[in-house]
Coordinates of C-alpha atoms in Angstrom, one line a residue:
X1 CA 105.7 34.0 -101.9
X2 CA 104.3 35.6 -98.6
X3 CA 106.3 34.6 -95.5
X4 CA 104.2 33.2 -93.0
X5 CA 105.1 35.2 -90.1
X6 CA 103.3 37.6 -92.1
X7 CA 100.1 35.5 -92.1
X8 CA 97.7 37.3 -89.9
X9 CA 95.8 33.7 -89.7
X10 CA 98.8 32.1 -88.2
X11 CA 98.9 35.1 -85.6
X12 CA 95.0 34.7 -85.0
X13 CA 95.4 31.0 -84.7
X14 CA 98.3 31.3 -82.1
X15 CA 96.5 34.1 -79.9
X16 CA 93.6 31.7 -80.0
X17 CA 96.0 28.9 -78.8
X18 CA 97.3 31.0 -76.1
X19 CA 94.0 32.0 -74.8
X20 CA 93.0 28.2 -74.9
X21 CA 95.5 26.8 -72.8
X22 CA 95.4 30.0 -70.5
X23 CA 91.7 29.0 -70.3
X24 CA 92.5 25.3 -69.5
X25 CA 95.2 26.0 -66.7
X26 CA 92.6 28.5 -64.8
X27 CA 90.0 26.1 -65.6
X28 CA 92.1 23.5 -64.0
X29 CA 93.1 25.3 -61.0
X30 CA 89.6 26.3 -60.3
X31 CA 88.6 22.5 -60.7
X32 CA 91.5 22.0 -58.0
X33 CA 90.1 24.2 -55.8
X34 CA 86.6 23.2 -56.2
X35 CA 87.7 19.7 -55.2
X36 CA 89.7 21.0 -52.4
X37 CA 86.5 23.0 -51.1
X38 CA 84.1 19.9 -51.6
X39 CA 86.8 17.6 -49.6
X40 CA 86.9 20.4 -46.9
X41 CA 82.7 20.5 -47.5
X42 CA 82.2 16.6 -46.6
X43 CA 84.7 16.7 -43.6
X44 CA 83.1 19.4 -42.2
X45 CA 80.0 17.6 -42.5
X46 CA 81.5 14.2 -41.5
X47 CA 82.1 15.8 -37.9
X48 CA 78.7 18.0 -38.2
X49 CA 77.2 14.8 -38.4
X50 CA 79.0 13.1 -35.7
X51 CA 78.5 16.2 -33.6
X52 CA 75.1 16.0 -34.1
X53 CA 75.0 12.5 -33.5
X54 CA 76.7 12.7 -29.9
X55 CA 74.0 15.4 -29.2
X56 CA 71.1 13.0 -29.7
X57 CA 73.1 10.7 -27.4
X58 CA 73.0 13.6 -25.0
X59 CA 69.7 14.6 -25.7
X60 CA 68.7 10.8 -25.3
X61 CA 70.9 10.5 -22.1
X62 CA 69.5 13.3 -20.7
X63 CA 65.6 12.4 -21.6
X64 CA 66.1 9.1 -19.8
X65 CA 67.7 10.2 -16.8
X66 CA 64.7 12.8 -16.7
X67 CA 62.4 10.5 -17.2
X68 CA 63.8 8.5 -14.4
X69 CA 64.2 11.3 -12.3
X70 CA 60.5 12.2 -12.7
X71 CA 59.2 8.6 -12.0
X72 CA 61.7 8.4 -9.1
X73 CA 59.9 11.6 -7.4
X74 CA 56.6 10.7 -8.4
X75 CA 57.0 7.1 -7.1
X76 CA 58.6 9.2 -4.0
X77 CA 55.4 11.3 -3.7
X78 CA 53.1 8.5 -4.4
X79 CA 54.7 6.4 -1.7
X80 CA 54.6 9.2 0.9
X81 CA 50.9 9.9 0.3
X82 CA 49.8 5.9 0.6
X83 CA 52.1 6.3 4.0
X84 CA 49.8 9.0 4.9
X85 CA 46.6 8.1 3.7
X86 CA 47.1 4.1 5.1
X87 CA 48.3 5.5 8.3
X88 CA 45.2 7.4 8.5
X89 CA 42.7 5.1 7.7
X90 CA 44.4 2.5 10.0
X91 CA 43.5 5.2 12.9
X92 CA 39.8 5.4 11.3
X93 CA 39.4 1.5 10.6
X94 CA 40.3 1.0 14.2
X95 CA 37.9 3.9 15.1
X96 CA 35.1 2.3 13.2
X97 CA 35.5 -0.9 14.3
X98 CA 35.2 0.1 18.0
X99 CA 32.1 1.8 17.1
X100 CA 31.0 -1.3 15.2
X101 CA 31.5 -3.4 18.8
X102 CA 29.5 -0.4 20.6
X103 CA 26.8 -0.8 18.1
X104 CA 26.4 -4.3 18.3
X105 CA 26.6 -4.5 22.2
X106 CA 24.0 -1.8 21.7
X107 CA 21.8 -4.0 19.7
X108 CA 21.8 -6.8 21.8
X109 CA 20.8 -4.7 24.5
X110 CA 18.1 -2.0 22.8
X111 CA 16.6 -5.6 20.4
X112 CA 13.3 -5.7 22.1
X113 CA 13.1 -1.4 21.6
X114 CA 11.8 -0.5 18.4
X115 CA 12.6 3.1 18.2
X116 CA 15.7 3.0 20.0
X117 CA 17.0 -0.4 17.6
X118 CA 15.6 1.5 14.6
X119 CA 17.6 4.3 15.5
X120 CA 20.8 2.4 16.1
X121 CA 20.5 0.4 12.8
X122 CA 20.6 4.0 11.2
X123 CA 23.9 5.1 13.0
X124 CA 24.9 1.5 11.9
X125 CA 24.1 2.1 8.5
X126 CA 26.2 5.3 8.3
X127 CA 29.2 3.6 10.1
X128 CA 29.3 0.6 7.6
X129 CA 29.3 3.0 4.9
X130 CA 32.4 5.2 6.4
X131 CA 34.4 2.3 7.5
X132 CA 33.8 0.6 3.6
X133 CA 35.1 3.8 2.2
X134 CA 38.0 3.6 4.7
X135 CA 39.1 0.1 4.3
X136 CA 38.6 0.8 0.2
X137 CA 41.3 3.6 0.3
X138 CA 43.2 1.1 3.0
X139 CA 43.7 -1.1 0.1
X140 CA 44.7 0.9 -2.1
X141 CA 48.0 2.2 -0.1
X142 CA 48.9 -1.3 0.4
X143 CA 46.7 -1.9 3.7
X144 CA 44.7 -5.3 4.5
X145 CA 41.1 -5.8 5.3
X146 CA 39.9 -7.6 8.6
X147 CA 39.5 -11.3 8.6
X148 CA 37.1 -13.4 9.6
X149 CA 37.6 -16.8 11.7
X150 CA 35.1 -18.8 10.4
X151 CA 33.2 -19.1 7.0
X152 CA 30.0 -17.3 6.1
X153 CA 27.3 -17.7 3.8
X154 CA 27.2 -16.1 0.4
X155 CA 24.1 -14.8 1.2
X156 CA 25.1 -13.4 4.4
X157 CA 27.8 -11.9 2.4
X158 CA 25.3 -10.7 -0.1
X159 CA 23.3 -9.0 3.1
X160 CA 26.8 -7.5 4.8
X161 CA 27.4 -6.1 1.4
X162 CA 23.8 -4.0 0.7
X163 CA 23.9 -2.5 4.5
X164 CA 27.2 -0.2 3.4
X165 CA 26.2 1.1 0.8
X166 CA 23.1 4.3 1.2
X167 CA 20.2 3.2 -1.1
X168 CA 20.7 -0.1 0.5
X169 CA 16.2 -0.3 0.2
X170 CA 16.7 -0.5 -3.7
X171 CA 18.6 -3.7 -3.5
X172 CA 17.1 -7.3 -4.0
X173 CA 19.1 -10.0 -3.1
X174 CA 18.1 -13.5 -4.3
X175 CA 19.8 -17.0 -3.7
X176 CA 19.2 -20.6 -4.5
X177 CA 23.0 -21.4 -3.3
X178 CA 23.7 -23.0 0.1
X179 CA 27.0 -22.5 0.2
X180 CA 29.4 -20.6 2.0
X181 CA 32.6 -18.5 1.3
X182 CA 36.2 -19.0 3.5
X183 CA 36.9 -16.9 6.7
X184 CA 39.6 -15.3 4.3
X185 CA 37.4 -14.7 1.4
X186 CA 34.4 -13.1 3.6
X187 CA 35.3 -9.7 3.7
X188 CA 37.1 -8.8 0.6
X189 CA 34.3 -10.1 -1.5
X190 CA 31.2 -8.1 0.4
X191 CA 33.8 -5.0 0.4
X192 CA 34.1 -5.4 -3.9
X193 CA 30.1 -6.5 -3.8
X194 CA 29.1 -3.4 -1.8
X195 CA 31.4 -1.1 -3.8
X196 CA 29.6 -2.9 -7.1
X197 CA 26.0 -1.7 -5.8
X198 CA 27.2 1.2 -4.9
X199 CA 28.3 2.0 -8.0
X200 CA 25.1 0.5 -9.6
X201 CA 23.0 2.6 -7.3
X202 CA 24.7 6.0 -7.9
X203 CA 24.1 5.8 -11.8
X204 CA 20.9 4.6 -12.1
X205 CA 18.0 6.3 -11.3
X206 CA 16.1 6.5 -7.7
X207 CA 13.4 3.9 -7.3
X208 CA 15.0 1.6 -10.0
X209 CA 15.9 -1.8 -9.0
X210 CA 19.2 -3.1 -8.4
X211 CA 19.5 -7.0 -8.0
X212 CA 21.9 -9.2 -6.8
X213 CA 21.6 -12.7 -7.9
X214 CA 23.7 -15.9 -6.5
X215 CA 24.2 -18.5 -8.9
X216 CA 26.7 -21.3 -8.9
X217 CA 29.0 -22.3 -12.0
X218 CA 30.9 -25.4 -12.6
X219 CA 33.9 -23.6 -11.4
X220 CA 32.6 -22.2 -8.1
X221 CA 30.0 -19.6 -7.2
X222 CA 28.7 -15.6 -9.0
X223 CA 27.2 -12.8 -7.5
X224 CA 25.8 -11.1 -10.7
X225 CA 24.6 -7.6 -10.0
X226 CA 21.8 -6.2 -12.6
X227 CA 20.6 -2.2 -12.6
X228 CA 18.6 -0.7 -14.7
X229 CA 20.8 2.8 -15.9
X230 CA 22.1 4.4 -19.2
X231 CA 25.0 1.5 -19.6
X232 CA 28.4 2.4 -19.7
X233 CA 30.4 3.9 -22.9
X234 CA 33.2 2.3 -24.3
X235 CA 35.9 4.8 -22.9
X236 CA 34.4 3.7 -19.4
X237 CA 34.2 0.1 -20.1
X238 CA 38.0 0.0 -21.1
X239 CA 38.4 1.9 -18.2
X240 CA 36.8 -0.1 -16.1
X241 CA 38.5 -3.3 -17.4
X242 CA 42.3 -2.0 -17.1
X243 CA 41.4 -1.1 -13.3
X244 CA 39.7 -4.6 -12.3
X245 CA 42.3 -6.7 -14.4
X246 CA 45.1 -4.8 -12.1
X247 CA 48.3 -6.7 -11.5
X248 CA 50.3 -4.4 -9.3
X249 CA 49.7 -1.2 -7.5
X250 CA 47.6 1.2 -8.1
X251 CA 48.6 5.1 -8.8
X252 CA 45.9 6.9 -6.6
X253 CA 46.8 10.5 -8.1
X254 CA 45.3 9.0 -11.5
X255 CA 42.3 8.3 -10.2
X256 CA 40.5 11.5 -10.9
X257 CA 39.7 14.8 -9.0
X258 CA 37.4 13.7 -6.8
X259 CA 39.0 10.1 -7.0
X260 CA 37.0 7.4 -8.1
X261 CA 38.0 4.4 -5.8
X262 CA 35.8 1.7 -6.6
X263 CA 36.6 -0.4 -9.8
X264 CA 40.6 -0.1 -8.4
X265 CA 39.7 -0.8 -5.1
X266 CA 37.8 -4.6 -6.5
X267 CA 40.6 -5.0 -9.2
X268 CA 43.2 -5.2 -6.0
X269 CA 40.9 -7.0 -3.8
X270 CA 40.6 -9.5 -7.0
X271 CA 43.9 -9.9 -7.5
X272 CA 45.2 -10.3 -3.9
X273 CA 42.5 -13.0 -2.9
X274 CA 42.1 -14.8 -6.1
X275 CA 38.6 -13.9 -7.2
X276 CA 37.6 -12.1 -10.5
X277 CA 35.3 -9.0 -11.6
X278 CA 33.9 -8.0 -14.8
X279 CA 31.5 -5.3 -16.1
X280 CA 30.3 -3.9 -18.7
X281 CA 27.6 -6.6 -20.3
X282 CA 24.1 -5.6 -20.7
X283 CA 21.7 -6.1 -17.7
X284 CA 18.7 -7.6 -18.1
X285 CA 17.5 -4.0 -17.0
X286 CA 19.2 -2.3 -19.9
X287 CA 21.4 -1.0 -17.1
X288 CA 25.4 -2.4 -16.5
X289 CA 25.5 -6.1 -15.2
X290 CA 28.9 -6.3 -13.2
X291 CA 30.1 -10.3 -12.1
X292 CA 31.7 -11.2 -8.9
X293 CA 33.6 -14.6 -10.0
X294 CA 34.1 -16.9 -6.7
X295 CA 37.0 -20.1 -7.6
X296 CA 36.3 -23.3 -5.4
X297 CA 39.1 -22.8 -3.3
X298 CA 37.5 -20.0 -1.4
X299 CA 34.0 -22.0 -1.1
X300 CA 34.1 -23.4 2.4
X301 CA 33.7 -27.4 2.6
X302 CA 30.8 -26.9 5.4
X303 CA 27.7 -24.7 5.5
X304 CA 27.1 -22.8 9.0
X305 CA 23.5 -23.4 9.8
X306 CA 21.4 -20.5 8.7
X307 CA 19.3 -19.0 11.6
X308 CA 15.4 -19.7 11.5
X309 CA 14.3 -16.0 10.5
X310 CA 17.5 -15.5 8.6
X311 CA 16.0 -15.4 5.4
X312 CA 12.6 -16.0 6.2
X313 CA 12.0 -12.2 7.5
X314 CA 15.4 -10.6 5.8
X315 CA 13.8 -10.2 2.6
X316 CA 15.9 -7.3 0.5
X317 CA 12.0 -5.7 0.2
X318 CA 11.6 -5.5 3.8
X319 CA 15.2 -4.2 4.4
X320 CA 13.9 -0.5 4.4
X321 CA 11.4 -1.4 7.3
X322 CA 14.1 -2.6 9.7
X323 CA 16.7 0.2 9.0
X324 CA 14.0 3.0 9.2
X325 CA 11.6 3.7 12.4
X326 CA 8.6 2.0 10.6
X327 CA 5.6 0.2 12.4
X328 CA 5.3 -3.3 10.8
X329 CA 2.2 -5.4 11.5
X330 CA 2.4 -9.0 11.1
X331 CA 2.2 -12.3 13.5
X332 CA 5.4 -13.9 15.0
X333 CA 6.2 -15.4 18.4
X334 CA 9.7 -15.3 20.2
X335 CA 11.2 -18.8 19.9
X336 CA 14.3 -17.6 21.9
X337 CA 17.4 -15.8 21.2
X338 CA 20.2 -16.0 18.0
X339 CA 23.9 -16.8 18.7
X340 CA 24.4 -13.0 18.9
X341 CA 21.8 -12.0 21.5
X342 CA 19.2 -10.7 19.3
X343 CA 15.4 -11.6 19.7
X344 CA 14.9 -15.1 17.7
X345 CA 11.2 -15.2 16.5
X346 CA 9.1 -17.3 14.0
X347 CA 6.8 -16.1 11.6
X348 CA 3.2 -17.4 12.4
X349 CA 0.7 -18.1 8.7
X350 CA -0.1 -14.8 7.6
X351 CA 0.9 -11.6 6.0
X352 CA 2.8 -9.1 7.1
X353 CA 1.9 -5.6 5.9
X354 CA 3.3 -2.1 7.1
X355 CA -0.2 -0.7 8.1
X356 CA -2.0 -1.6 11.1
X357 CA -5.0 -3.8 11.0
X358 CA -8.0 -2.7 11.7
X359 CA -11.1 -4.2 13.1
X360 CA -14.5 -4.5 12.1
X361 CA -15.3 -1.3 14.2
X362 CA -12.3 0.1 12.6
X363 CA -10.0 -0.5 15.7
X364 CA -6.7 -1.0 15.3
X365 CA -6.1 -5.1 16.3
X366 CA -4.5 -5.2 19.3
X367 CA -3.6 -9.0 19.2
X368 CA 0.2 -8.4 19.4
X369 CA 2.3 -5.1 19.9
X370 CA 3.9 -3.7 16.6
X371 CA 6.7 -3.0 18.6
X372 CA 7.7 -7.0 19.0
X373 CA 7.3 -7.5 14.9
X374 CA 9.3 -4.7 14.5
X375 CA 12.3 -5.1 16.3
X376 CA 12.0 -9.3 15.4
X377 CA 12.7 -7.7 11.8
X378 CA 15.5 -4.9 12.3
X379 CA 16.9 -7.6 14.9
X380 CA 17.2 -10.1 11.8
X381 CA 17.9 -7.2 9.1
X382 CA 21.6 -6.5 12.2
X383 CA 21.8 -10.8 11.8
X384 CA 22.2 -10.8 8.2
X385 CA 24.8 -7.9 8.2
X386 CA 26.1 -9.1 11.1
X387 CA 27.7 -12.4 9.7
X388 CA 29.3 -10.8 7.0
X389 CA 31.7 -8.7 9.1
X390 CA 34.6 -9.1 10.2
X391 CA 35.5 -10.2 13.4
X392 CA 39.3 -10.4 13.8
X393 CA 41.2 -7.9 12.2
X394 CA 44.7 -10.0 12.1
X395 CA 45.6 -9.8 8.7
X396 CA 49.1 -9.5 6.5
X397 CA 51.7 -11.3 4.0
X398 CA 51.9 -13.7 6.0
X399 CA 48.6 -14.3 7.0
X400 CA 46.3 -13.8 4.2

């Protein structure tokens, strides 16, 4: 029988038995030091992770106080330029409103002259227009509009309104309402009405109308303004309705390059004096109809007692004729003098036409100079602009 240390199986089987559990040791130590990595792996990460989550603290940190820093400065820069621009147009309200007394002294005196009152209702003209623009950017760096003492009529307002704005001869005014806005309420309302024409004026085309009608509502009183141009596109429309529906001031160095003042300059006005504006519905025109929304509590209890020619020879068609040195024909009589100074006449039966009659032999008719009729109606066109201004310029906080 073969001893079984001389097997050679028995040796194979032992060698492979060796190898196996030299095979499982290294295998474990390996798994060991796997494990020992992977712990090492996952705290590494643990504080990559909570490094990396402090630096998006940081980064977040920083971000805000950038943020804050950059709003600070800008509200710094935007608070030094309405300093500079209010104090400026302080100096040129104050300028224009001394021209405006000049002008109207001027008036009185120069009523009866035609070419010389023509002439002054031009420089007039251009003067309303600067000190509208003025009081506009006024407004917007926190300044206050004049205010009138007593109440006006909302078509006086409607008048004051179309003589500052440039194609003031393409505006109708029409009104059925006899009723009259608050001292307060005078002025802001004909500065957002003018800077509504304007606007309706500058995109539509020359020679199209542009009508302004006053209508009352159950909760107080509208100026509607119709044109007749290409509309508005939505971008503009929202535009226009984030401006007007302002609650707080206004950042002027995001108003465009040039600025466009208008729709921020009624949105503030709106806001301050407790009216409302809207555009953006279709005119009858095809054009942009904008609304002027006036409550009750700015409609005066009393009505001031409209002049005699106030709106019997201020009619928006003959509005050209009175600002420009044109010789208008027609039959009136002086029946004395308005509150202001200027000639007071009544309209006799007749037409009035722009070109002088002629005779039978082809004469021009001599019955009256064309020189009274034409100063009666630039004398009445100064009246209606006239009682929309302002007259006391005493205005704050505390006295709104």
């Amino acid at each position: 029988m073969t001893s079984w240390t001389t097997d050679p199986l028995l040796w194979v089987l032992l060698v492979v038995l060796v190898a196996a559990v030299a095979a499982v040791m290294r295998a474990r130590r390996t798994n060991m030091a796997l494990r020992r990595t992977r712990k090492d792996l996952e705290t590494g990460l643990g504080e990559a992770r909570g490094d990396v989550g402090r630096l998006h603290a940081d980064i977040a940190t920083l971000t805000s106080r950038h943020q804050q820093d950059l709003a600070d400065v800008r509200a710094d820069a935007e608070a030094s330029t309405k300093a500079v621009l209010k104090s400026a147009m302080g100096t040129l309200q104050s300028l224009a409103e001394e021209q405006q007394v000049l002008l109207d002294d001027l008036l009185k005196k120069y009523g009866d002259t035609t070419d010389v009152l023509a002439d002054l209702m031009t420089v007039d003209h251009t003067g309303s227009q600067f000190g509208r623009r003025a009081k506009g950017i006024s407004v917007l760096c926190g300044g206050w509009l004049g205010r009138r003492e007593g109440a006006a009529t909302v078509y006086d307002v409607a008048r004051s309104a179309q003589g500052r704005i440039r194609d003031f001869d393409r505006v109708g005014v029409h009104s059925q309402v006899n009723v009259s806005l608050v001292g307060k309420a005078v002025e802001p309302v004909a500065v957002v009405l003018a800077e509504l024409l304007d606007n309706a004026t500058t995109y539509s085309a020359p020679g199209t109308p542009v009508e302004v009608n006053i209508q009352t509502v159950p909760t107080g009183v509208c100026f509607i303004v119709d044109d007749a141009g290409l509309g508005m596109d939505q971008e503009t429309k929202d535009r226009a309705a984030t401006l007007l529906s302002v609650d707080g001031p206004v950042d002027i160095t995001g108003l465009g390059d040039p600025p466009r003042f208008g729709f921020a300059v009624c949105g503030m006005l709106a806001a301050r004096y407790g009216f409302a504006v809207s555009v953006g519905s279709v005119s009858p025109y095809g054009g942009v109809r904008a609304v002027i929304r006036v409550p009750e509590s700015l409609l005066a209890p009393d009505v001031p007692s409209p002049a005699d020619d106030a709106q019997d020879t201020a009619s928006p068609q003959a509005a050209p004729q009175r600002l420009a040195p044109v010789p208008v024909v027609g039959p009136s009589h002086v029946v004395g003098t308005t509150t202001g100074g200027l000639p007071k006449r009544r309209r006799r039966n007749g037409p009035v036409t722009v070109v002088p009659a002629l005779g039978a032999a082809g004469q021009e008719d001599t019955a009256e100079p064309a020189s009274e009729v034409t100063a009666s109606r630039l004398g009445a066109f100064a009246r209606g602009t006239q009682l929309g201004r302002t007259t006391n310029t005493t205005e704050g906080p505390d006295n709104k």
